[in-house]
Amino acid sequence: MKARPLIVSDCDGVLLHFIAPFVDYLREVHGLTLRMDSFALTGNVKQADGTPVPASAFPPLLDGFFADWMHNQHPIAGAADALGLLARECDVVVLTNIAGHHADRRTTELARVGMPYRVIGNQGGKGAPLRKLLDEFQPSETIFIDDLPPNHASVATHAPHVHRLHMVAEAEVRHLIPAAPDAHARHDDWPAMLSHIETILKGKTP
Ligand SMILES: [Mg+2]
């Protein structure tokens, strides 16, 4: 079978909104506030009196969000259309840093909003799981999309030939996330990202 290109995309902040629904969840379910004064979730989540919630309280909050509130994560504009077009010629996998037991729900939620792709729940660096996908798919070309610079660094280390694209689709954190020196280019909206990917694929596909 002829090798196809492989698109490996992050989910939060690339395919689905995370910040706005997480702020809503914290307020409505826990009476907490989150103001993105810096690019950190822990420390910026505060009780009504302004006291930050301790770091140890953060993992259960995130777990509760994914368990009870994931259906409020609306799609990033243009993501479903762009991936739908790319999926005609490419394999598409969503590589997301989410606990394994939430990955099934994420698969369902993404499909519900027009993104019916395989979802892999990961923890930590994305370079090693991406290498596994390269072994499995043997793609003609691979494109990696993520909003967090350390994930680009991890992929650059483990799979340097992968084309790495930085996208910060959520306006709320765009000014807080630093440049990703290990990414080849940055596009913060899907029409621009799609056009960049199409150019790459045209150049490399025989
Ligand atoms: Mg992300």
Coordinates of N, CA and C and ligand atoms in Angstrom, one line a residue:
M1 N 0.8 -1.2 0.0 CA 0.0 0.0 0.0 C 0.9 1.3 0.0
K2 N 0.5 2.2 -0.8 CA 1.3 3.5 -0.9 C 1.2 4.2 0.4
A3 N 2.4 4.7 0.8 CA 2.5 5.4 2.1 C 1.7 6.7 2.0
R4 N 1.0 7.1 3.1 CA 0.2 8.3 3.1 C 0.9 9.3 4.1
P5 N 0.6 10.6 3.9 CA 1.1 11.5 5.0 C 0.3 11.3 6.3
L6 N 1.0 11.6 7.4 CA 0.3 11.5 8.7 C 0.3 12.9 9.4
I7 N -0.9 13.2 9.8 CA -1.1 14.5 10.6 C -1.3 14.0 12.1
V8 N -0.4 14.5 12.9 CA -0.6 14.3 14.4 C -0.9 15.6 15.1
S9 N -2.1 15.7 15.6 CA -2.5 17.0 16.2 C -2.8 16.9 17.6
D10 N -2.4 17.9 18.4 CA -2.8 18.1 19.7 C -4.3 18.4 19.7
C11 N -5.0 18.4 20.9 CA -6.4 18.7 21.0 C -6.7 20.0 21.7
D12 N -6.3 20.1 23.0 CA -6.7 21.3 23.8 C -5.9 22.5 23.2
G13 N -6.6 23.5 22.8 CA -6.0 24.7 22.3 C -5.7 24.7 20.8
V14 N -6.0 23.5 20.2 CA -5.7 23.4 18.8 C -7.0 22.9 18.1
L15 N -7.6 21.9 18.6 CA -8.9 21.4 18.0 C -10.1 21.8 18.9
L16 N -9.9 21.8 20.2 CA -11.0 22.2 21.1 C -10.6 23.3 22.0
H17 N -11.5 24.2 22.3 CA -11.2 25.2 23.3 C -11.0 24.6 24.7
F18 N -10.1 25.1 25.4 CA -9.8 24.6 26.8 C -10.0 25.7 27.8
I19 N -9.4 26.8 27.6 CA -9.4 27.9 28.6 C -10.8 28.3 29.0
A20 N -11.6 28.8 28.0 CA -12.9 29.3 28.4 C -13.8 28.3 29.1
P21 N -13.9 27.1 28.6 CA -14.7 26.1 29.3 C -14.2 25.7 30.7
F22 N -12.8 25.7 30.8 CA -12.2 25.4 32.2 C -12.5 26.5 33.2
V23 N -12.5 27.8 32.7 CA -12.8 28.9 33.5 C -14.3 28.8 34.0
D24 N -15.2 28.4 33.1 CA -16.6 28.3 33.4 C -16.8 27.1 34.4
Y25 N -16.1 26.0 34.2 CA -16.2 24.9 35.1 C -15.8 25.2 36.5
L26 N -14.6 25.9 36.6 CA -14.1 26.3 37.9 C -15.1 27.2 38.7
R27 N -15.7 28.1 37.9 CA -16.6 29.1 38.6 C -17.9 28.4 38.9
E28 N -18.5 27.7 38.0 CA -19.8 27.2 38.2 C -19.9 25.9 39.1
V29 N -18.8 25.1 39.1 CA -18.9 23.9 39.9 C -18.2 24.1 41.2
H30 N -17.1 24.9 41.2 CA -16.3 24.9 42.4 C -16.2 26.3 43.0
G31 N -16.8 27.3 42.4 CA -16.7 28.7 42.9 C -15.3 29.3 42.9
L32 N -14.5 28.8 42.0 CA -13.1 29.3 41.9 C -13.0 30.2 40.6
T33 N -11.9 31.0 40.7 CA -11.7 31.8 39.5 C -10.3 31.4 38.9
L34 N -10.2 31.6 37.6 CA -9.0 31.4 36.9 C -8.8 32.6 36.0
R35 N -7.7 33.4 36.3 CA -7.3 34.5 35.4 C -6.0 34.2 34.8
M36 N -5.8 34.2 33.5 CA -4.6 33.8 32.9 C -3.6 35.0 32.9
D37 N -3.1 35.3 34.1 CA -2.1 36.4 34.3 C -0.7 35.9 33.8
S38 N -0.5 34.7 33.8 CA 0.7 34.1 33.3 C 0.4 32.8 32.7
F39 N 1.3 32.2 31.9 CA 0.9 30.9 31.3 C 1.1 29.7 32.3
A40 N 0.3 29.7 33.3 CA 0.3 28.6 34.3 C -1.1 28.5 34.8
L41 N -1.5 27.2 34.9 CA -2.9 27.0 35.5 C -2.8 27.0 37.0
T42 N -1.8 26.2 37.5 CA -1.6 26.2 39.0 C -1.1 27.6 39.4
G43 N -1.6 28.1 40.5 CA -1.2 29.4 40.9 C -2.2 30.5 40.5
N44 N -2.8 30.3 39.3 CA -3.8 31.3 38.8 C -5.2 30.9 39.1
V45 N -5.4 29.7 39.7 CA -6.7 29.3 40.1 C -6.9 29.7 41.6
K46 N -7.9 30.6 41.8 CA -8.0 31.2 43.1 C -9.4 31.0 43.8
Q47 N -9.4 31.0 45.1 CA -10.6 31.0 45.8 C -11.3 32.4 45.9
A48 N -12.5 32.4 46.3 CA -13.2 33.7 46.3 C -12.5 34.8 47.0
D49 N -11.7 34.5 48.0 CA -11.0 35.5 48.8 C -9.6 35.9 48.1
G50 N -9.4 35.3 47.0 CA -8.1 35.6 46.2 C -6.9 34.7 46.6
T51 N -7.1 33.7 47.5 CA -6.1 32.8 47.8 C -5.9 31.8 46.7
P52 N -4.7 31.5 46.2 CA -4.5 30.5 45.2 C -4.8 29.1 45.8
V53 N -5.4 28.3 45.0 CA -5.6 26.9 45.5 C -4.3 26.2 45.5
P54 N -4.0 25.3 46.4 CA -2.7 24.7 46.5 C -2.5 23.8 45.2
A55 N -1.2 23.6 44.9 CA -0.9 22.8 43.7 C -1.5 21.4 43.8
S56 N -1.6 20.9 45.0 CA -2.1 19.5 45.2 C -3.6 19.4 44.8
A57 N -4.3 20.6 44.8 CA -5.7 20.5 44.5 C -6.0 20.6 43.0
F58 N -4.9 20.9 42.3 CA -5.1 21.1 40.8 C -5.4 19.8 40.0
P59 N -4.7 18.8 40.2 CA -5.0 17.6 39.4 C -6.4 17.1 39.5
P60 N -7.0 17.1 40.8 CA -8.4 16.7 40.8 C -9.4 17.6 40.1
L61 N -9.0 18.9 40.1 CA -9.9 19.9 39.3 C -9.8 19.6 37.8
L62 N -8.6 19.3 37.3 CA -8.5 19.0 35.9 C -9.2 17.7 35.6
D63 N -9.1 16.7 36.5 CA -9.7 15.4 36.2 C -11.3 15.6 36.2
G64 N -11.8 16.4 37.2 CA -13.2 16.7 37.2 C -13.7 17.4 36.0
F65 N -12.9 18.3 35.5 CA -13.2 19.0 34.2 C -13.4 18.0 33.1
F66 N -12.4 17.2 32.9 CA -12.5 16.2 31.8 C -13.6 15.2 32.0
A67 N -13.9 14.8 33.2 CA -14.9 13.8 33.5 C -16.3 14.4 33.3
D68 N -16.5 15.7 33.8 CA -17.9 16.2 33.9 C -18.2 17.3 32.9
W69 N -17.2 17.9 32.2 CA -17.4 19.2 31.5 C -16.9 19.1 30.1
M70 N -16.3 18.0 29.7 CA -15.7 17.9 28.4 C -16.7 18.3 27.2
H71 N -17.9 18.0 27.4 CA -18.9 18.3 26.4 C -19.1 19.8 26.2
N72 N -18.5 20.6 27.0 CA -18.6 22.1 26.8 C -17.4 22.6 26.1
Q73 N -16.5 21.7 25.7 CA -15.3 22.2 25.0 C -15.6 22.3 23.5
H74 N -15.9 23.5 23.1 CA -16.3 23.7 21.7 C -15.1 23.7 20.8
P75 N -15.4 23.3 19.5 CA -14.3 23.2 18.5 C -13.7 24.6 18.2
I76 N -12.5 24.6 17.9 CA -11.8 25.7 17.4 C -12.3 26.0 16.0
A77 N -12.5 27.2 15.6 CA -13.1 27.5 14.3 C -12.2 27.0 13.2
G78 N -12.9 26.3 12.3 CA -12.2 25.8 11.1 C -11.4 24.5 11.2
A79 N -11.3 24.0 12.5 CA -10.5 22.8 12.7 C -11.1 21.5 12.0
A80 N -12.4 21.3 12.2 CA -13.0 20.2 11.6 C -13.0 20.2 10.1
D81 N -13.2 21.3 9.5 CA -13.2 21.4 8.1 C -11.8 21.1 7.5
A82 N -10.8 21.7 8.2 CA -9.4 21.6 7.7 C -9.0 20.1 7.8
L83 N -9.3 19.5 9.0 CA -8.9 18.1 9.1 C -9.7 17.2 8.2
G84 N -11.0 17.5 7.9 CA -11.8 16.8 7.0 C -11.2 16.7 5.6
L85 N -10.7 17.9 5.2 CA -10.1 18.0 3.9 C -8.8 17.2 3.9
L86 N -8.0 17.4 4.9 CA -6.7 16.7 4.9 C -6.8 15.2 5.0
A87 N -7.9 14.7 5.7 CA -8.1 13.3 5.9 C -8.4 12.5 4.6
R88 N -8.7 13.3 3.6 CA -8.9 12.6 2.3 C -7.6 12.0 1.8
E89 N -6.5 12.6 2.1 CA -5.2 12.1 1.6 C -4.3 11.7 2.7
C90 N -4.6 12.0 4.0 CA -3.7 11.8 5.1 C -4.4 10.9 6.2
D91 N -3.6 10.2 6.9 CA -4.1 9.7 8.2 C -4.0 10.8 9.2
V92 N -5.0 10.8 10.1 CA -5.0 11.8 11.2 C -5.1 11.1 12.5
V93 N -4.2 11.5 13.4 CA -4.3 11.0 14.8 C -4.2 12.2 15.8
V94 N -5.0 12.1 16.8 CA -5.0 13.2 17.8 C -4.2 12.7 19.0
L95 N -3.1 13.4 19.3 CA -2.2 13.0 20.4 C -2.3 14.0 21.5
T96 N -3.0 13.6 22.6 CA -3.4 14.6 23.6 C -3.0 14.2 25.0
N97 N -2.5 15.2 25.7 CA -2.0 14.9 27.1 C -3.2 14.9 28.0
I98 N -3.8 13.7 28.1 CA -5.0 13.5 28.9 C -4.9 12.1 29.5
A99 N -5.4 11.9 30.7 CA -5.3 10.6 31.3 C -6.0 9.6 30.4
G100 N -5.5 8.4 30.4 CA -6.0 7.3 29.5 C -7.5 7.1 29.6
H101 N -8.0 7.2 30.9 CA -9.4 6.9 31.1 C -10.3 8.0 30.5
H102 N -9.8 9.1 30.1 CA -10.6 10.2 29.5 C -10.5 10.1 28.0
A103 N -9.6 9.3 27.4 CA -9.3 9.3 26.0 C -10.5 8.8 25.2
D104 N -11.3 7.9 25.8 CA -12.5 7.4 25.1 C -13.5 8.4 24.9
R105 N -13.7 9.2 26.0 CA -14.7 10.2 26.0 C -14.3 11.3 25.0
R106 N -13.0 11.6 25.0 CA -12.5 12.6 24.0 C -12.7 12.1 22.6
T107 N -12.5 10.9 22.3 CA -12.8 10.3 21.0 C -14.2 10.6 20.6
T108 N -15.1 10.3 21.5 CA -16.6 10.5 21.3 C -16.9 12.0 21.1
E109 N -16.3 12.8 21.9 CA -16.6 14.3 21.8 C -16.1 14.8 20.5
L110 N -14.9 14.5 20.1 CA -14.3 15.0 18.9 C -15.2 14.5 17.7
A111 N -15.6 13.3 17.7 CA -16.4 12.7 16.6 C -17.8 13.5 16.6
R112 N -18.3 13.8 17.7 CA -19.6 14.5 17.8 C -19.5 15.9 17.1
V113 N -18.3 16.5 17.2 CA -18.2 17.9 16.5 C -17.4 17.8 15.2
G114 N -17.5 16.6 14.6 CA -17.0 16.5 13.2 C -15.6 16.1 13.1
M115 N -15.0 15.5 14.1 CA -13.5 15.1 14.1 C -13.4 13.7 14.5
P116 N -13.8 12.7 13.7 CA -13.9 11.3 14.0 C -12.5 10.6 13.9
Y117 N -11.6 11.0 14.7 CA -10.2 10.5 14.5 C -9.8 9.7 15.7
R118 N -8.7 8.9 15.5 CA -8.2 8.1 16.6 C -7.5 9.1 17.6
V119 N -7.8 8.8 18.9 CA -7.2 9.6 20.0 C -6.3 8.8 20.8
I120 N -5.1 9.3 21.1 CA -4.2 8.7 22.0 C -4.0 9.6 23.2
G121 N -4.3 9.0 24.4 CA -4.0 9.8 25.6 C -2.6 9.6 26.0
N122 N -1.9 10.7 26.3 CA -0.5 10.7 26.6 C -0.2 11.5 27.9
Q123 N 0.9 11.2 28.5 CA 1.4 12.0 29.6 C 2.8 12.4 29.3
G124 N 3.1 13.7 29.5 CA 4.5 14.1 29.3 C 4.9 14.3 27.9
G125 N 6.2 14.2 27.6 CA 6.7 14.5 26.2 C 6.0 13.8 25.1
K126 N 5.9 14.4 24.0 CA 5.2 13.8 22.9 C 6.1 13.1 21.9
G127 N 7.4 13.3 22.0 CA 8.4 12.7 21.1 C 8.3 11.2 21.0
A128 N 8.3 10.5 22.2 CA 8.3 9.0 22.2 C 7.0 8.5 21.6
P129 N 5.8 8.9 22.0 CA 4.6 8.4 21.3 C 4.6 8.7 19.8
L130 N 5.1 9.8 19.4 CA 5.1 10.1 18.0 C 6.0 9.1 17.3
R131 N 7.1 8.8 17.9 CA 8.0 7.8 17.2 C 7.3 6.5 17.0
K132 N 6.5 6.1 18.0 CA 5.7 4.8 17.9 C 4.8 4.9 16.7
L133 N 4.1 6.1 16.5 CA 3.2 6.3 15.4 C 3.9 6.2 14.1
L134 N 5.2 6.7 14.0 CA 6.0 6.6 12.8 C 6.2 5.2 12.4
D135 N 6.6 4.4 13.5 CA 6.8 3.0 13.2 C 5.6 2.3 12.7
E136 N 4.4 2.7 13.3 CA 3.2 2.0 12.9 C 2.7 2.4 11.5
F137 N 2.7 3.7 11.2 CA 2.2 4.2 9.9 C 3.2 4.2 8.8
Q138 N 4.5 4.3 9.1 CA 5.5 4.5 8.0 C 5.0 5.5 7.0
P139 N 4.7 6.7 7.5 CA 4.1 7.7 6.6 C 5.1 8.3 5.6
S140 N 4.6 8.9 4.5 CA 5.4 9.5 3.5 C 6.0 10.8 4.0
E141 N 5.2 11.4 4.9 CA 5.5 12.7 5.5 C 4.7 12.9 6.8
T142 N 5.3 13.5 7.8 CA 4.6 13.7 9.0 C 4.5 15.1 9.5
I143 N 3.3 15.5 9.9 CA 3.2 16.9 10.4 C 2.6 16.8 11.8
F144 N 3.3 17.6 12.7 CA 2.9 17.6 14.1 C 2.4 19.0 14.4
I145 N 1.3 19.1 15.1 CA 0.7 20.4 15.4 C 0.4 20.5 17.0
D146 N 0.9 21.5 17.6 CA 0.7 21.6 19.1 C 0.9 23.1 19.5
D147 N 0.2 23.4 20.6 CA 0.3 24.8 21.1 C 1.4 25.0 22.1
L148 N 2.0 23.9 22.7 CA 3.0 24.1 23.7 C 4.4 23.9 23.3
P149 N 5.3 24.9 23.4 CA 6.7 24.7 23.0 C 7.4 23.5 23.4
P150 N 7.3 23.0 24.7 CA 8.0 21.8 25.1 C 7.7 20.6 24.3
N151 N 6.4 20.5 23.8 CA 6.1 19.4 23.0 C 6.8 19.4 21.7
H152 N 7.0 20.6 21.1 CA 7.8 20.7 19.9 C 9.3 20.3 20.2
A153 N 9.8 20.7 21.3 CA 11.2 20.3 21.7 C 11.3 18.8 21.8
S154 N 10.3 18.2 22.4 CA 10.3 16.7 22.6 C 10.3 16.0 21.2
V155 N 9.4 16.5 20.3 CA 9.4 15.8 19.0 C 10.7 16.1 18.2
A156 N 11.2 17.3 18.3 CA 12.5 17.6 17.6 C 13.6 16.7 18.0
T157 N 13.6 16.3 19.3 CA 14.6 15.4 19.8 C 14.4 14.0 19.3
H158 N 13.2 13.5 19.4 CA 12.9 12.1 19.0 C 12.7 11.8 17.6
A159 N 12.2 12.8 16.9 CA 11.8 12.6 15.4 C 12.1 13.9 14.7
P160 N 13.4 14.2 14.5 CA 13.8 15.6 14.0 C 13.2 15.8 12.6
H161 N 13.0 14.8 11.8 CA 12.5 15.0 10.4 C 11.0 15.4 10.3
V162 N 10.3 15.3 11.4 CA 8.8 15.6 11.4 C 8.7 17.1 11.3
H163 N 7.7 17.5 10.4 CA 7.5 19.0 10.2 C 6.6 19.4 11.4
R164 N 7.1 20.4 12.2 CA 6.5 20.8 13.4 C 5.9 22.2 13.3
L165 N 4.6 22.3 13.6 CA 3.8 23.5 13.4 C 3.2 23.9 14.7
H166 N 3.5 25.2 15.1 CA 3.0 25.7 16.3 C 1.7 26.5 16.1
M167 N 0.7 26.2 16.9 CA -0.6 26.8 16.8 C -1.1 27.2 18.1
V168 N -1.4 28.4 18.4 CA -2.1 28.8 19.6 C -3.4 29.4 19.2
A169 N -4.4 28.6 19.2 CA -5.7 29.0 18.6 C -6.6 29.8 19.6
E170 N -6.2 29.7 20.9 CA -7.1 30.4 21.9 C -6.5 31.8 22.1
A171 N -7.3 32.8 21.8 CA -6.8 34.2 21.9 C -6.4 34.5 23.4
E172 N -7.1 33.9 24.3 CA -6.9 34.2 25.8 C -5.5 34.0 26.2
V173 N -4.7 33.0 25.6 CA -3.4 32.7 26.0 C -2.3 33.0 25.0
R174 N -2.8 33.6 23.8 CA -1.8 33.8 22.7 C -0.7 34.7 23.1
H175 N -0.9 35.7 23.9 CA 0.1 36.6 24.3 C 1.0 36.0 25.5
L176 N 0.6 34.9 26.0 CA 1.3 34.3 27.2 C 2.2 33.2 26.8
I177 N 1.9 32.5 25.7 CA 2.7 31.3 25.3 C 3.9 31.8 24.4
P178 N 5.1 31.5 24.9 CA 6.3 31.9 24.2 C 6.4 31.3 22.8
A179 N 7.3 31.8 22.0 CA 7.6 31.2 20.7 C 8.1 29.8 20.9
A180 N 7.9 29.0 19.9 CA 8.4 27.6 20.0 C 9.6 27.5 19.1
P181 N 10.9 27.6 19.6 CA 12.0 27.6 18.7 C 12.2 26.3 18.0
D182 N 11.6 25.2 18.4 CA 11.7 23.9 17.7 C 10.7 23.7 16.7
A183 N 9.8 24.7 16.5 CA 8.7 24.5 15.5 C 9.2 25.2 14.2
H184 N 8.8 24.7 13.0 CA 9.2 25.2 11.7 C 8.4 26.5 11.4
A185 N 7.2 26.6 11.8 CA 6.4 27.7 11.5 C 5.2 27.8 12.5
R186 N 4.6 29.0 12.6 CA 3.5 29.2 13.5 C 2.3 29.8 12.7
H187 N 1.1 29.2 12.9 CA -0.1 29.7 12.4 C -1.2 29.5 13.5
D188 N -1.9 30.6 13.8 CA -2.8 30.5 14.9 C -4.2 30.3 14.5
D189 N -4.5 30.2 13.2 CA -5.9 29.9 12.8 C -5.8 28.8 11.7
W190 N -6.9 28.0 11.6 CA -6.9 26.8 10.8 C -6.9 27.1 9.3
P191 N -7.5 28.1 8.8 CA -7.3 28.4 7.3 C -5.8 28.6 7.0
A192 N -5.1 29.3 7.8 CA -3.7 29.6 7.5 C -2.9 28.3 7.7
M193 N -3.2 27.5 8.7 CA -2.6 26.2 9.0 C -2.8 25.3 7.8
L194 N -4.0 25.2 7.4 CA -4.4 24.3 6.3 C -3.6 24.6 5.0
S195 N -3.5 25.9 4.7 CA -2.8 26.3 3.5 C -1.3 26.0 3.6
H196 N -0.7 26.2 4.8 CA 0.7 25.8 5.0 C 0.9 24.3 4.8
I197 N 0.0 23.5 5.4 CA 0.1 22.0 5.3 C 0.0 21.6 3.9
E198 N -1.0 22.2 3.2 CA -1.2 21.8 1.8 C 0.1 22.1 0.9
T199 N 0.7 23.2 1.2 CA 1.9 23.5 0.5 C 3.0 22.5 0.8
I200 N 3.2 22.1 2.1 CA 4.2 21.1 2.4 C 3.9 19.8 1.7
L201 N 2.6 19.4 1.7 CA 2.3 18.1 1.2 C 2.5 18.1 -0.4
K202 N 2.2 19.2 -1.0 CA 2.3 19.3 -2.5 C 3.8 19.2 -2.8
G203 N 4.6 19.8 -2.0 CA 6.1 19.8 -2.3 C 6.7 18.5 -2.1
K204 N 6.1 17.6 -1.2 CA 6.8 16.4 -0.8 C 6.2 15.2 -1.5
T205 N 4.9 15.3 -1.9 CA 4.2 14.1 -2.4 C 4.6 14.0 -3.9
P206 N 5.0 12.8 -4.3 CA 5.3 12.6 -5.7 C 4.1 12.7 -6.6
Ligands
MG1 MG -2.6 21.8 23.8

